[in-house]
Coordinates of C-alpha atoms and ligand atoms in Angstrom, one line a residue:
M1 CA -9.9 15.4 -21.0
L2 CA -10.0 16.1 -17.4
D3 CA -7.7 18.8 -16.5
K4 CA -6.2 18.6 -12.9
K5 CA -3.0 20.4 -13.3
N6 CA -3.0 22.6 -10.1
F7 CA -1.3 21.8 -6.8
Y8 CA -2.7 22.3 -3.4
I9 CA -0.3 24.7 -1.5
N10 CA -0.9 26.7 1.5
G11 CA -4.7 26.2 1.5
K12 CA -5.1 27.1 -2.2
W13 CA -5.1 25.2 -5.6
V14 CA -2.2 27.0 -7.4
K15 CA -0.9 26.8 -11.0
P16 CA 2.6 24.9 -11.3
S17 CA 5.6 27.0 -11.7
K18 CA 6.2 25.7 -15.2
A19 CA 4.2 23.7 -17.7
N20 CA 5.1 19.9 -17.5
D21 CA 2.0 18.1 -18.6
F22 CA 1.6 14.2 -17.9
E23 CA -1.3 12.3 -19.3
V24 CA -3.0 9.8 -17.1
I25 CA -3.8 6.7 -19.1
N26 CA -7.0 4.4 -18.4
P27 CA -5.4 0.9 -18.4
S28 CA -8.6 -0.8 -19.7
N29 CA -8.4 0.9 -23.2
E30 CA -4.9 2.4 -23.1
E31 CA -6.2 5.9 -23.7
P32 CA -5.4 9.0 -21.8
Y33 CA -8.3 10.4 -19.9
A34 CA -6.7 13.2 -17.8
R35 CA -3.9 15.6 -17.6
I36 CA -1.9 16.5 -14.4
S37 CA 1.3 18.5 -14.2
L38 CA 4.6 17.1 -12.6
G39 CA 6.2 19.5 -10.2
F40 CA 9.7 21.2 -10.3
E41 CA 11.7 22.1 -7.5
E42 CA 10.2 25.5 -7.1
D43 CA 6.9 23.8 -6.5
T44 CA 8.2 21.3 -4.1
N45 CA 10.1 24.1 -2.2
E46 CA 6.9 26.2 -2.0
A47 CA 4.9 23.2 -0.4
I48 CA 7.7 22.6 2.0
K49 CA 7.8 26.2 3.0
A50 CA 4.1 26.3 3.7
A51 CA 4.1 23.1 5.7
K52 CA 7.0 24.3 7.9
K53 CA 5.3 27.6 8.5
A54 CA 2.0 25.8 9.4
F55 CA 3.7 23.4 11.8
N56 CA 4.4 25.9 14.7
K57 CA 0.6 26.5 15.1
W58 CA -0.7 23.0 14.1
K59 CA 1.4 21.2 16.6
E60 CA -0.2 23.3 19.3
T61 CA -3.7 22.1 18.5
T62 CA -5.5 19.8 20.8
K63 CA -6.4 16.3 20.2
E64 CA -10.1 17.2 20.4
E65 CA -9.6 20.0 17.6
R66 CA -7.9 17.5 15.3
I67 CA -10.7 14.9 16.0
T68 CA -13.3 17.4 15.0
L69 CA -11.6 18.1 11.8
L70 CA -11.0 14.4 10.9
E71 CA -14.6 13.7 11.7
K72 CA -15.7 16.3 9.1
L73 CA -13.3 14.6 6.8
L74 CA -15.0 11.2 7.4
K75 CA -18.4 12.8 6.5
I76 CA -17.2 14.4 3.4
Y77 CA -15.5 11.2 2.3
K78 CA -18.7 9.2 2.7
K79 CA -20.5 11.8 0.7
R80 CA -18.0 11.5 -2.2
F81 CA -17.5 7.8 -1.8
E82 CA -19.0 6.8 -5.2
E83 CA -16.8 9.6 -6.8
M84 CA -13.8 7.9 -5.1
S85 CA -14.8 4.4 -6.4
T86 CA -15.1 5.6 -10.1
T87 CA -11.9 7.4 -10.0
I88 CA -9.9 4.6 -8.6
S89 CA -11.4 2.2 -11.0
M90 CA -10.5 4.7 -13.9
E91 CA -6.9 5.3 -12.9
M92 CA -5.7 1.8 -12.0
G93 CA -8.2 -0.5 -13.4
A94 CA -9.9 -2.0 -10.5
P95 CA -13.2 -3.2 -11.6
I96 CA -16.0 -1.0 -10.3
D97 CA -17.6 -3.3 -7.7
W98 CA -14.1 -4.1 -6.3
S99 CA -13.1 -0.5 -6.4
S100 CA -16.0 0.3 -4.3
S101 CA -16.1 -2.6 -1.8
A102 CA -12.3 -2.9 -1.3
Q103 CA -10.4 0.0 -2.7
A104 CA -12.5 3.2 -1.8
A105 CA -13.8 1.3 1.4
S106 CA -10.2 1.0 2.6
G107 CA -9.9 4.8 2.9
Q108 CA -13.1 5.0 5.0
S109 CA -12.1 2.3 7.3
H110 CA -8.7 3.8 7.9
L111 CA -10.3 7.1 8.7
E112 CA -12.8 5.6 11.2
D113 CA -10.2 3.5 12.7
F114 CA -7.6 6.4 13.3
I115 CA -10.3 8.5 14.7
L116 CA -11.1 5.9 17.3
R117 CA -7.3 5.2 18.1
L118 CA -6.7 9.0 18.4
K119 CA -9.6 9.4 20.9
D120 CA -7.8 6.8 23.1
F121 CA -4.2 8.0 22.5
N122 CA -2.4 9.4 25.4
F123 CA 0.2 12.1 24.3
E124 CA 1.5 12.4 27.7
N125 CA 2.2 9.5 30.2
Y126 CA 3.9 8.9 33.6
F127 CA 7.0 6.8 33.1
D128 CA 6.2 5.3 36.4
I129 CA 3.6 6.4 39.0
K130 CA 6.3 6.9 41.8
S131 CA 8.5 8.8 39.4
N132 CA 8.6 12.5 38.5
N133 CA 9.5 11.6 35.0
H134 CA 7.0 12.3 32.2
I135 CA 7.0 10.9 28.6
F136 CA 5.6 13.0 26.0
Y137 CA 4.7 12.2 22.4
E138 CA 5.2 15.1 20.0
P139 CA 4.6 15.4 16.3
I140 CA 7.8 14.9 14.2
G141 CA 7.2 18.0 12.1
V142 CA 7.1 18.3 8.2
C143 CA 6.4 15.0 6.5
G144 CA 6.8 14.0 3.0
L145 CA 4.4 11.3 2.1
I146 CA 5.1 9.3 -1.1
T147 CA 2.5 6.6 -2.4
P148 CA 2.1 3.9 -5.0
W149 CA -0.7 3.3 -7.5
N150 CA -1.8 -0.2 -6.5
W151 CA -4.0 0.6 -3.5
P152 CA -4.0 4.4 -4.0
I153 CA -6.4 5.7 -1.3
N154 CA -5.5 2.9 1.2
Q155 CA -1.9 4.0 1.2
I156 CA -2.7 7.8 1.2
A157 CA -5.2 7.3 4.1
L158 CA -2.6 5.3 6.0
K159 CA -0.1 8.3 5.8
V160 CA -2.2 11.6 5.6
V161 CA -4.7 10.5 8.4
P162 CA -2.1 9.8 11.1
A163 CA 0.0 12.7 10.1
L164 CA -3.0 14.9 10.5
A165 CA -4.1 13.1 13.7
T166 CA -0.6 13.6 15.4
G167 CA -0.2 17.3 14.5
C168 CA 2.3 16.9 11.7
T169 CA 2.2 18.9 8.4
M170 CA 2.7 17.4 5.3
I171 CA 3.4 17.3 1.4
L172 CA 1.7 14.4 -0.3
K173 CA 3.1 13.1 -3.6
P174 CA 0.7 10.4 -5.0
S175 CA 2.0 8.1 -7.8
E176 CA 2.0 10.0 -11.2
I177 CA 0.5 6.9 -12.8
A178 CA -2.7 6.9 -10.7
P179 CA -2.9 10.4 -9.3
M180 CA -6.5 11.1 -9.5
S181 CA -7.7 9.7 -6.1
G182 CA -4.9 11.8 -4.4
I183 CA -6.4 15.0 -6.0
L184 CA -10.0 13.9 -5.0
F185 CA -8.8 13.3 -1.4
S186 CA -7.1 16.7 -1.5
E187 CA -10.3 18.3 -2.6
M188 CA -12.0 16.7 0.5
I189 CA -9.3 18.0 2.7
D190 CA -9.8 21.6 1.2
E191 CA -13.6 21.2 1.8
V192 CA -12.9 20.4 5.7
G193 CA -10.9 23.5 6.0
F194 CA -7.8 22.5 7.6
P195 CA -5.5 25.5 8.5
S196 CA -3.6 26.6 5.4
G197 CA -0.2 24.7 4.9
V198 CA -1.1 21.7 7.1
F199 CA -1.8 19.6 4.1
N200 CA -0.2 20.2 0.6
L201 CA -0.3 18.2 -2.6
I202 CA 2.3 18.2 -5.3
N203 CA 2.1 15.8 -8.1
G204 CA 5.4 14.7 -9.7
D205 CA 7.5 11.7 -10.4
G206 CA 10.0 9.9 -8.4
K207 CA 13.1 11.5 -10.1
G208 CA 11.7 15.0 -9.5
V209 CA 9.4 15.8 -6.6
G210 CA 10.1 12.4 -4.9
T211 CA 13.9 12.9 -4.7
Q212 CA 13.4 16.7 -3.8
L213 CA 11.2 15.7 -0.8
S214 CA 13.6 12.9 0.3
S215 CA 16.6 15.1 0.3
H216 CA 15.0 18.4 1.5
P217 CA 16.7 19.5 4.9
D218 CA 13.3 21.0 6.1
V219 CA 11.4 17.7 5.6
D220 CA 11.6 15.9 9.0
M221 CA 10.4 12.4 7.8
I222 CA 9.5 10.5 4.6
S223 CA 6.9 7.8 4.8
F224 CA 7.1 5.8 1.6
T225 CA 5.2 2.9 0.1
G226 CA 6.4 1.5 -3.1
S227 CA 9.0 -0.7 -4.6
T228 CA 12.1 -1.8 -2.9
R229 CA 14.2 -0.2 -5.8
A230 CA 12.8 3.3 -4.8
G231 CA 13.0 2.6 -1.1
R232 CA 16.6 2.1 -1.4
L233 CA 17.2 5.5 -3.3
I234 CA 15.0 7.3 -1.1
S235 CA 17.1 6.0 2.0
K236 CA 20.3 7.1 0.2
N237 CA 18.8 10.5 -0.7
A238 CA 17.6 11.0 2.9
A239 CA 20.9 9.9 4.6
E240 CA 22.5 13.4 4.4
T241 CA 19.8 15.0 6.5
I242 CA 19.3 12.1 8.9
K243 CA 15.6 12.3 8.7
R244 CA 13.3 9.6 9.6
V245 CA 12.4 7.2 6.7
C246 CA 9.7 4.8 7.2
L247 CA 9.5 2.3 4.2
E248 CA 6.6 0.0 3.1
L249 CA 8.1 -2.2 0.3
G250 CA 7.5 -5.1 -1.9
G251 CA 6.7 -8.7 -1.0
K252 CA 6.8 -12.3 -2.2
G253 CA 4.3 -14.0 0.3
G254 CA 4.3 -17.8 0.7
N255 CA 1.2 -19.7 1.4
I256 CA 1.7 -23.1 2.9
V257 CA -1.2 -25.4 2.2
F258 CA -0.8 -28.4 4.5
A259 CA -2.7 -31.8 3.7
D260 CA -5.1 -31.1 6.6
S261 CA -6.2 -27.7 5.4
Y262 CA -9.7 -26.7 5.1
K263 CA -11.8 -27.8 2.1
N264 CA -11.5 -24.5 0.0
A265 CA -7.9 -23.6 0.9
V266 CA -6.5 -23.9 -2.5
R267 CA -9.4 -22.2 -4.2
D268 CA -9.3 -19.2 -1.7
G269 CA -5.6 -19.0 -2.2
I270 CA -6.1 -18.6 -5.9
R271 CA -8.7 -16.0 -5.5
N272 CA -6.5 -14.1 -3.1
V273 CA -3.5 -14.0 -5.3
M274 CA -5.5 -13.0 -8.4
S275 CA -7.6 -10.2 -6.7
N276 CA -6.6 -6.7 -7.7
S277 CA -4.9 -8.4 -10.8
G278 CA -2.1 -9.7 -8.6
Q279 CA -1.1 -6.1 -7.6
S280 CA -0.9 -6.4 -3.9
C281 CA 2.3 -6.1 -2.0
D282 CA 1.3 -9.0 0.5
A283 CA -0.3 -11.3 -2.3
P284 CA 0.3 -15.0 -1.7
T285 CA 2.2 -15.5 -4.9
R286 CA 4.1 -18.6 -3.8
M287 CA 1.6 -21.6 -2.9
L288 CA 3.5 -24.4 -1.1
V289 CA 1.5 -27.7 -1.3
E290 CA 2.3 -30.8 0.9
K291 CA 3.2 -33.6 -1.5
S292 CA 0.3 -36.0 -0.4
I293 CA -2.3 -33.6 -1.8
Y294 CA -0.3 -32.0 -4.6
Q295 CA -2.0 -33.4 -7.6
R296 CA -5.5 -32.6 -6.1
A297 CA -4.3 -28.9 -5.3
V298 CA -3.1 -28.5 -8.7
N299 CA -6.3 -29.6 -10.3
E300 CA -8.3 -27.3 -8.1
A301 CA -6.0 -24.3 -8.6
I302 CA -6.2 -24.8 -12.5
D303 CA -10.1 -25.1 -12.3
E304 CA -10.3 -21.8 -10.1
A305 CA -8.0 -20.0 -12.2
N306 CA -9.8 -20.8 -15.4
K307 CA -13.1 -19.7 -13.7
I308 CA -11.8 -16.1 -13.1
K309 CA -13.0 -13.6 -15.7
V310 CA -10.8 -10.7 -17.0
D311 CA -12.7 -7.7 -18.3
Q312 CA -13.0 -4.0 -18.4
A313 CA -12.8 -2.2 -15.1
S314 CA -16.0 0.1 -15.8
K315 CA -18.1 -3.4 -15.9
K316 CA -20.0 -4.5 -12.7
G317 CA -19.2 -8.1 -11.7
D318 CA -16.4 -10.2 -9.7
H319 CA -14.0 -10.2 -12.8
I320 CA -10.3 -9.0 -12.4
G321 CA -9.4 -5.8 -14.5
P322 CA -6.1 -5.0 -16.4
V323 CA -2.8 -4.3 -14.9
I324 CA -1.8 -0.8 -14.4
S325 CA 0.5 0.1 -17.2
K326 CA 2.3 -0.9 -20.4
V327 CA 5.6 -1.0 -18.3
Q328 CA 3.9 -3.4 -15.8
Y329 CA 2.3 -5.5 -18.6
D330 CA 5.7 -5.9 -20.2
K331 CA 7.4 -6.8 -17.0
I332 CA 4.7 -9.4 -16.1
I333 CA 4.7 -11.0 -19.7
D334 CA 8.6 -11.2 -19.4
L335 CA 8.4 -13.0 -16.1
I336 CA 5.8 -15.4 -17.4
K337 CA 8.1 -16.2 -20.4
S338 CA 11.0 -16.7 -18.0
G339 CA 9.0 -19.2 -16.0
I340 CA 8.5 -21.2 -19.2
A341 CA 12.1 -20.9 -20.2
E342 CA 13.4 -22.0 -16.7
G343 CA 11.3 -25.2 -16.9
A344 CA 8.4 -24.6 -14.7
T345 CA 5.0 -26.0 -15.9
L346 CA 2.6 -23.5 -17.3
A347 CA -0.7 -25.1 -15.9
A348 CA -3.1 -22.2 -16.6
G349 CA -3.2 -18.7 -18.5
G350 CA 0.1 -17.7 -20.3
P351 CA 1.5 -14.8 -22.1
E352 CA -1.4 -14.3 -24.7
L353 CA -4.2 -11.8 -24.4
P354 CA -7.3 -13.1 -22.6
K355 CA -10.1 -14.1 -25.2
G356 CA -12.1 -11.1 -26.6
L357 CA -9.9 -8.3 -25.2
N358 CA -7.4 -6.8 -27.9
K359 CA -7.0 -3.4 -26.2
G360 CA -5.9 -2.8 -22.5
Y361 CA -3.3 -4.1 -20.3
F362 CA -5.0 -7.5 -19.6
I363 CA -3.3 -10.6 -18.4
R364 CA -4.8 -14.0 -18.0
P365 CA -4.8 -15.6 -14.6
T366 CA -1.5 -17.7 -14.8
I367 CA -0.4 -20.7 -12.8
F368 CA 2.9 -22.3 -12.8
T369 CA 3.5 -25.8 -11.2
D370 CA 6.6 -27.7 -10.3
V371 CA 8.3 -24.4 -9.5
K372 CA 11.6 -24.3 -7.9
N373 CA 12.3 -21.6 -5.3
N374 CA 15.3 -20.3 -7.1
M375 CA 13.5 -19.6 -10.4
R376 CA 12.7 -15.8 -11.2
I377 CA 9.0 -16.3 -11.0
A378 CA 9.6 -17.5 -7.4
K379 CA 12.1 -15.0 -6.4
E380 CA 11.1 -11.6 -8.0
E381 CA 7.9 -9.7 -7.3
I382 CA 5.8 -10.0 -10.4
F383 CA 2.9 -7.8 -9.4
G384 CA 0.4 -9.6 -11.8
P385 CA -2.1 -12.4 -11.7
V386 CA 0.6 -15.1 -11.6
L387 CA 1.1 -17.9 -9.0
S388 CA 4.0 -20.3 -8.5
I389 CA 3.1 -23.7 -7.0
I390 CA 5.9 -25.4 -5.1
P391 CA 5.6 -29.0 -3.5
F392 CA 7.1 -29.8 0.1
E393 CA 7.3 -32.8 2.1
T394 CA 8.0 -31.8 5.6
E395 CA 7.0 -28.7 7.8
D396 CA 10.6 -27.5 8.4
E397 CA 11.1 -27.6 4.5
A398 CA 7.8 -25.5 3.8
V399 CA 9.1 -23.0 6.5
N400 CA 12.7 -22.9 5.0
I401 CA 11.2 -22.4 1.5
V402 CA 8.9 -19.4 2.6
N403 CA 11.7 -17.8 4.5
D404 CA 14.1 -18.2 1.5
T405 CA 13.4 -14.7 0.1
S406 CA 14.8 -11.1 0.6
Y407 CA 11.3 -10.0 1.5
G408 CA 9.0 -10.6 4.6
L409 CA 5.8 -8.8 4.3
G410 CA 2.7 -11.3 4.5
N411 CA 2.8 -15.1 4.7
Y412 CA -0.1 -17.4 4.9
L413 CA -0.8 -20.9 6.1
Q414 CA -3.7 -23.4 6.1
T415 CA -4.1 -26.3 8.5
E416 CA -6.8 -27.5 10.9
D417 CA -4.1 -28.4 13.4
K418 CA -4.1 -25.5 15.9
E419 CA -0.8 -26.4 17.5
K420 CA 1.0 -26.7 14.1
A421 CA -0.7 -23.5 13.0
H422 CA 0.8 -21.5 15.9
R423 CA 4.2 -23.2 15.6
V424 CA 4.7 -22.4 12.0
A425 CA 3.2 -18.9 12.2
K426 CA 5.9 -18.0 14.8
K427 CA 8.6 -19.4 12.5
L428 CA 7.6 -17.4 9.4
R429 CA 9.7 -14.3 9.1
S430 CA 7.2 -11.6 8.0
G431 CA 5.2 -8.6 9.5
C432 CA 1.8 -10.5 9.1
V433 CA 0.9 -14.2 9.0
Y434 CA -2.6 -15.0 8.1
I435 CA -4.0 -18.3 9.4
N436 CA -6.8 -20.2 7.5
G437 CA -8.0 -17.2 5.3
N438 CA -8.5 -14.9 8.3
S439 CA -7.9 -11.3 7.5
A440 CA -6.3 -8.6 9.7
D441 CA -8.6 -6.3 11.7
A442 CA -8.5 -2.6 11.1
G443 CA -6.1 -1.0 13.5
T444 CA -3.5 -4.0 13.5
P445 CA 0.0 -3.1 12.4
F446 CA 1.0 -3.6 8.8
G447 CA 4.6 -3.9 7.6
G448 CA 7.5 -6.0 6.6
Y449 CA 10.8 -7.6 7.6
Q450 CA 13.9 -7.5 5.7
Q451 CA 13.7 -5.8 2.3
S452 CA 9.8 -5.3 2.7
G453 CA 10.6 -2.3 4.8
N454 CA 10.9 -1.1 8.4
G455 CA 7.7 0.7 9.0
R456 CA 4.4 -0.4 10.5
E457 CA 1.2 1.4 9.4
G458 CA -2.2 1.4 11.0
G459 CA -3.6 1.8 14.4
I460 CA -1.5 3.1 17.2
W461 CA 1.7 1.8 15.5
G462 CA 0.7 4.1 12.6
L463 CA 0.2 6.9 15.0
E464 CA 3.5 6.4 16.7
E465 CA 5.5 6.5 13.4
F466 CA 4.7 10.3 13.2
L467 CA 5.8 11.0 16.7
E468 CA 8.8 11.9 18.6
V469 CA 9.1 10.6 22.0
K470 CA 10.5 13.0 24.9
T471 CA 11.4 12.4 28.5
I472 CA 11.0 15.3 31.0
T473 CA 12.2 15.0 34.4
G474 CA 11.1 16.8 37.5
W475 CA 7.6 17.0 36.5
K476 CA 5.3 17.3 39.4
Ligands
NAD501 P1 7.4 2.7 -7.2 O1 8.5 2.5 -6.2 O2 7.7 2.7 -8.6 O3 6.6 4.2 -7.0 C1 6.0 4.4 -5.7 C2 6.0 5.9 -5.5 O4 7.4 6.3 -5.3 C3 5.5 6.7 -6.7 O5 4.8 7.9 -6.0 C4 6.8 7.2 -7.3 O6 6.6 8.3 -8.2 C5 7.8 7.4 -6.1 N1 9.2 7.2 -6.5 C6 9.6 6.3 -7.6 N2 11.1 6.5 -7.5 C7 11.4 7.5 -6.5 C8 12.5 7.9 -5.9 N3 13.7 7.6 -6.5 N4 12.4 8.8 -5.0 C9 11.4 9.0 -4.4 N5 10.1 8.7 -4.9 C10 10.2 7.8 -5.9 O7 6.2 1.6 -6.8 P2 4.8 1.4 -7.6 O8 5.2 0.7 -8.9 O9 4.1 2.7 -7.5 O10 4.2 0.4 -6.5 C11 4.2 -0.9 -6.5 C12 5.2 -1.3 -5.4 O11 4.8 -1.0 -4.1 C13 5.3 -2.8 -5.2 O12 6.7 -3.1 -5.1 C14 4.5 -3.1 -4.0 O13 4.9 -4.3 -3.4 C15 4.8 -1.9 -3.3 N6 3.7 -1.7 -2.1 C16 4.0 -2.0 -0.9 C17 3.0 -2.0 0.1 C18 3.4 -2.1 1.6 O14 2.6 -1.7 2.5 N7 4.5 -2.8 2.0 C19 1.8 -1.5 -0.2 C20 1.5 -1.3 -1.5 C21 2.5 -1.4 -2.6

């Protein structure tokens, strides 16, 4: 069993204050394959102390000094890329090819993009060329970075890299369920040789280290990605110290398929929702189909879902893997059963294990048709390979159904009518709208409306999250 119990504090790998072992489970076979330690308050306090001490010097570094260190980190990331792919595949069940091309690749692409943005970013600007007022951007201070398991290195890179880039110091707490990619990333940071205390890693759970970071008076900001449930608790715990809290939370994306959509729109929508075994915050989990093409769309959706293979994460190929854990597995199966009980039509998949897989948290790609937007499967974030198909008649009805949710992260629409696409995209209440299968470029902001959160990650918006803005007058 892989032993990774040490924490990274003040530039060194150190033993936890007390033993508190936690086994990391491989979701493909339900067996533990690594052991970490969950931190106690003493460990969190040590890490915060180190970050606070390091801030005074680190904030004075020049942009060029930080770019040099980040470029070194990028080189090391590229060198250990395969290790990152296999680590993510083991810890959260992403099939190895997908783990490499999407999961591990996301870490590299954020590093590359933030280096570019940092090169162009001005930390000092005239307010107005005729004025003697100057606007400065300064690092916010000590940051607590709390990340989930579903896109582990994507989320870590979206926080650690801009925090480093802007001159902040930090304590990273990755998800305890998939902590290995965070440990590997910390090894890379160690290899770069950032000044001691700038970056610290404490493994732990939400109740322990997560809460300690959120409520600590010496933590100036929490950047959190995870469930809306935990986002709410973090906000409450952070309120006493008025720290900045940036939240990237859950979603329940709608995908409007108009009758004039491109030929493969339905099939692409199915692939999109099932990829990563449905464990993406912006997955298009509600497909709204115009009534005139409803039956054709349903037939295509069923055919496509039945083509998707489910298998072990270690195997090469374009199959989907297991879901992360027994807790998630049970939750998804419960929601599938609720869909059946509430009267939706189970058109593909279902609660039984996929053929030939008797161990591991595997779920069949599942499609419900004739779904009503007030059913649990249309309202709650399922976070598994499950799609709800809902018919609509008019454009306004489709927009109303998509917007009738407490979330607002990513929505999708498919039509060949450019004017309609622009009109509808503006009406959808979400941080991102994807038209006709186009994906977002690196460096565009990512985040949500309503209960999907209040932050924006990526690009210059991702840098600005970690900065204070200061006005100085009389600057000549
Ligand atoms: P989770 O909320 O259970 O855990 C996320 C992280 O928060 C973990 O590190 C966990 O230990 C920690 N945590 C849990 N409770 C906490 C508390 N009370 N205080 C402090 N920290 C706490 O979420 P998860 O199951 O790991 O991830 C899945 C969720 O993340 C989904 O809801 C998904 O939509 C969301 N997500 C959102 C985005 C986005 O950018 N909006 C991206 C990826 C995932």
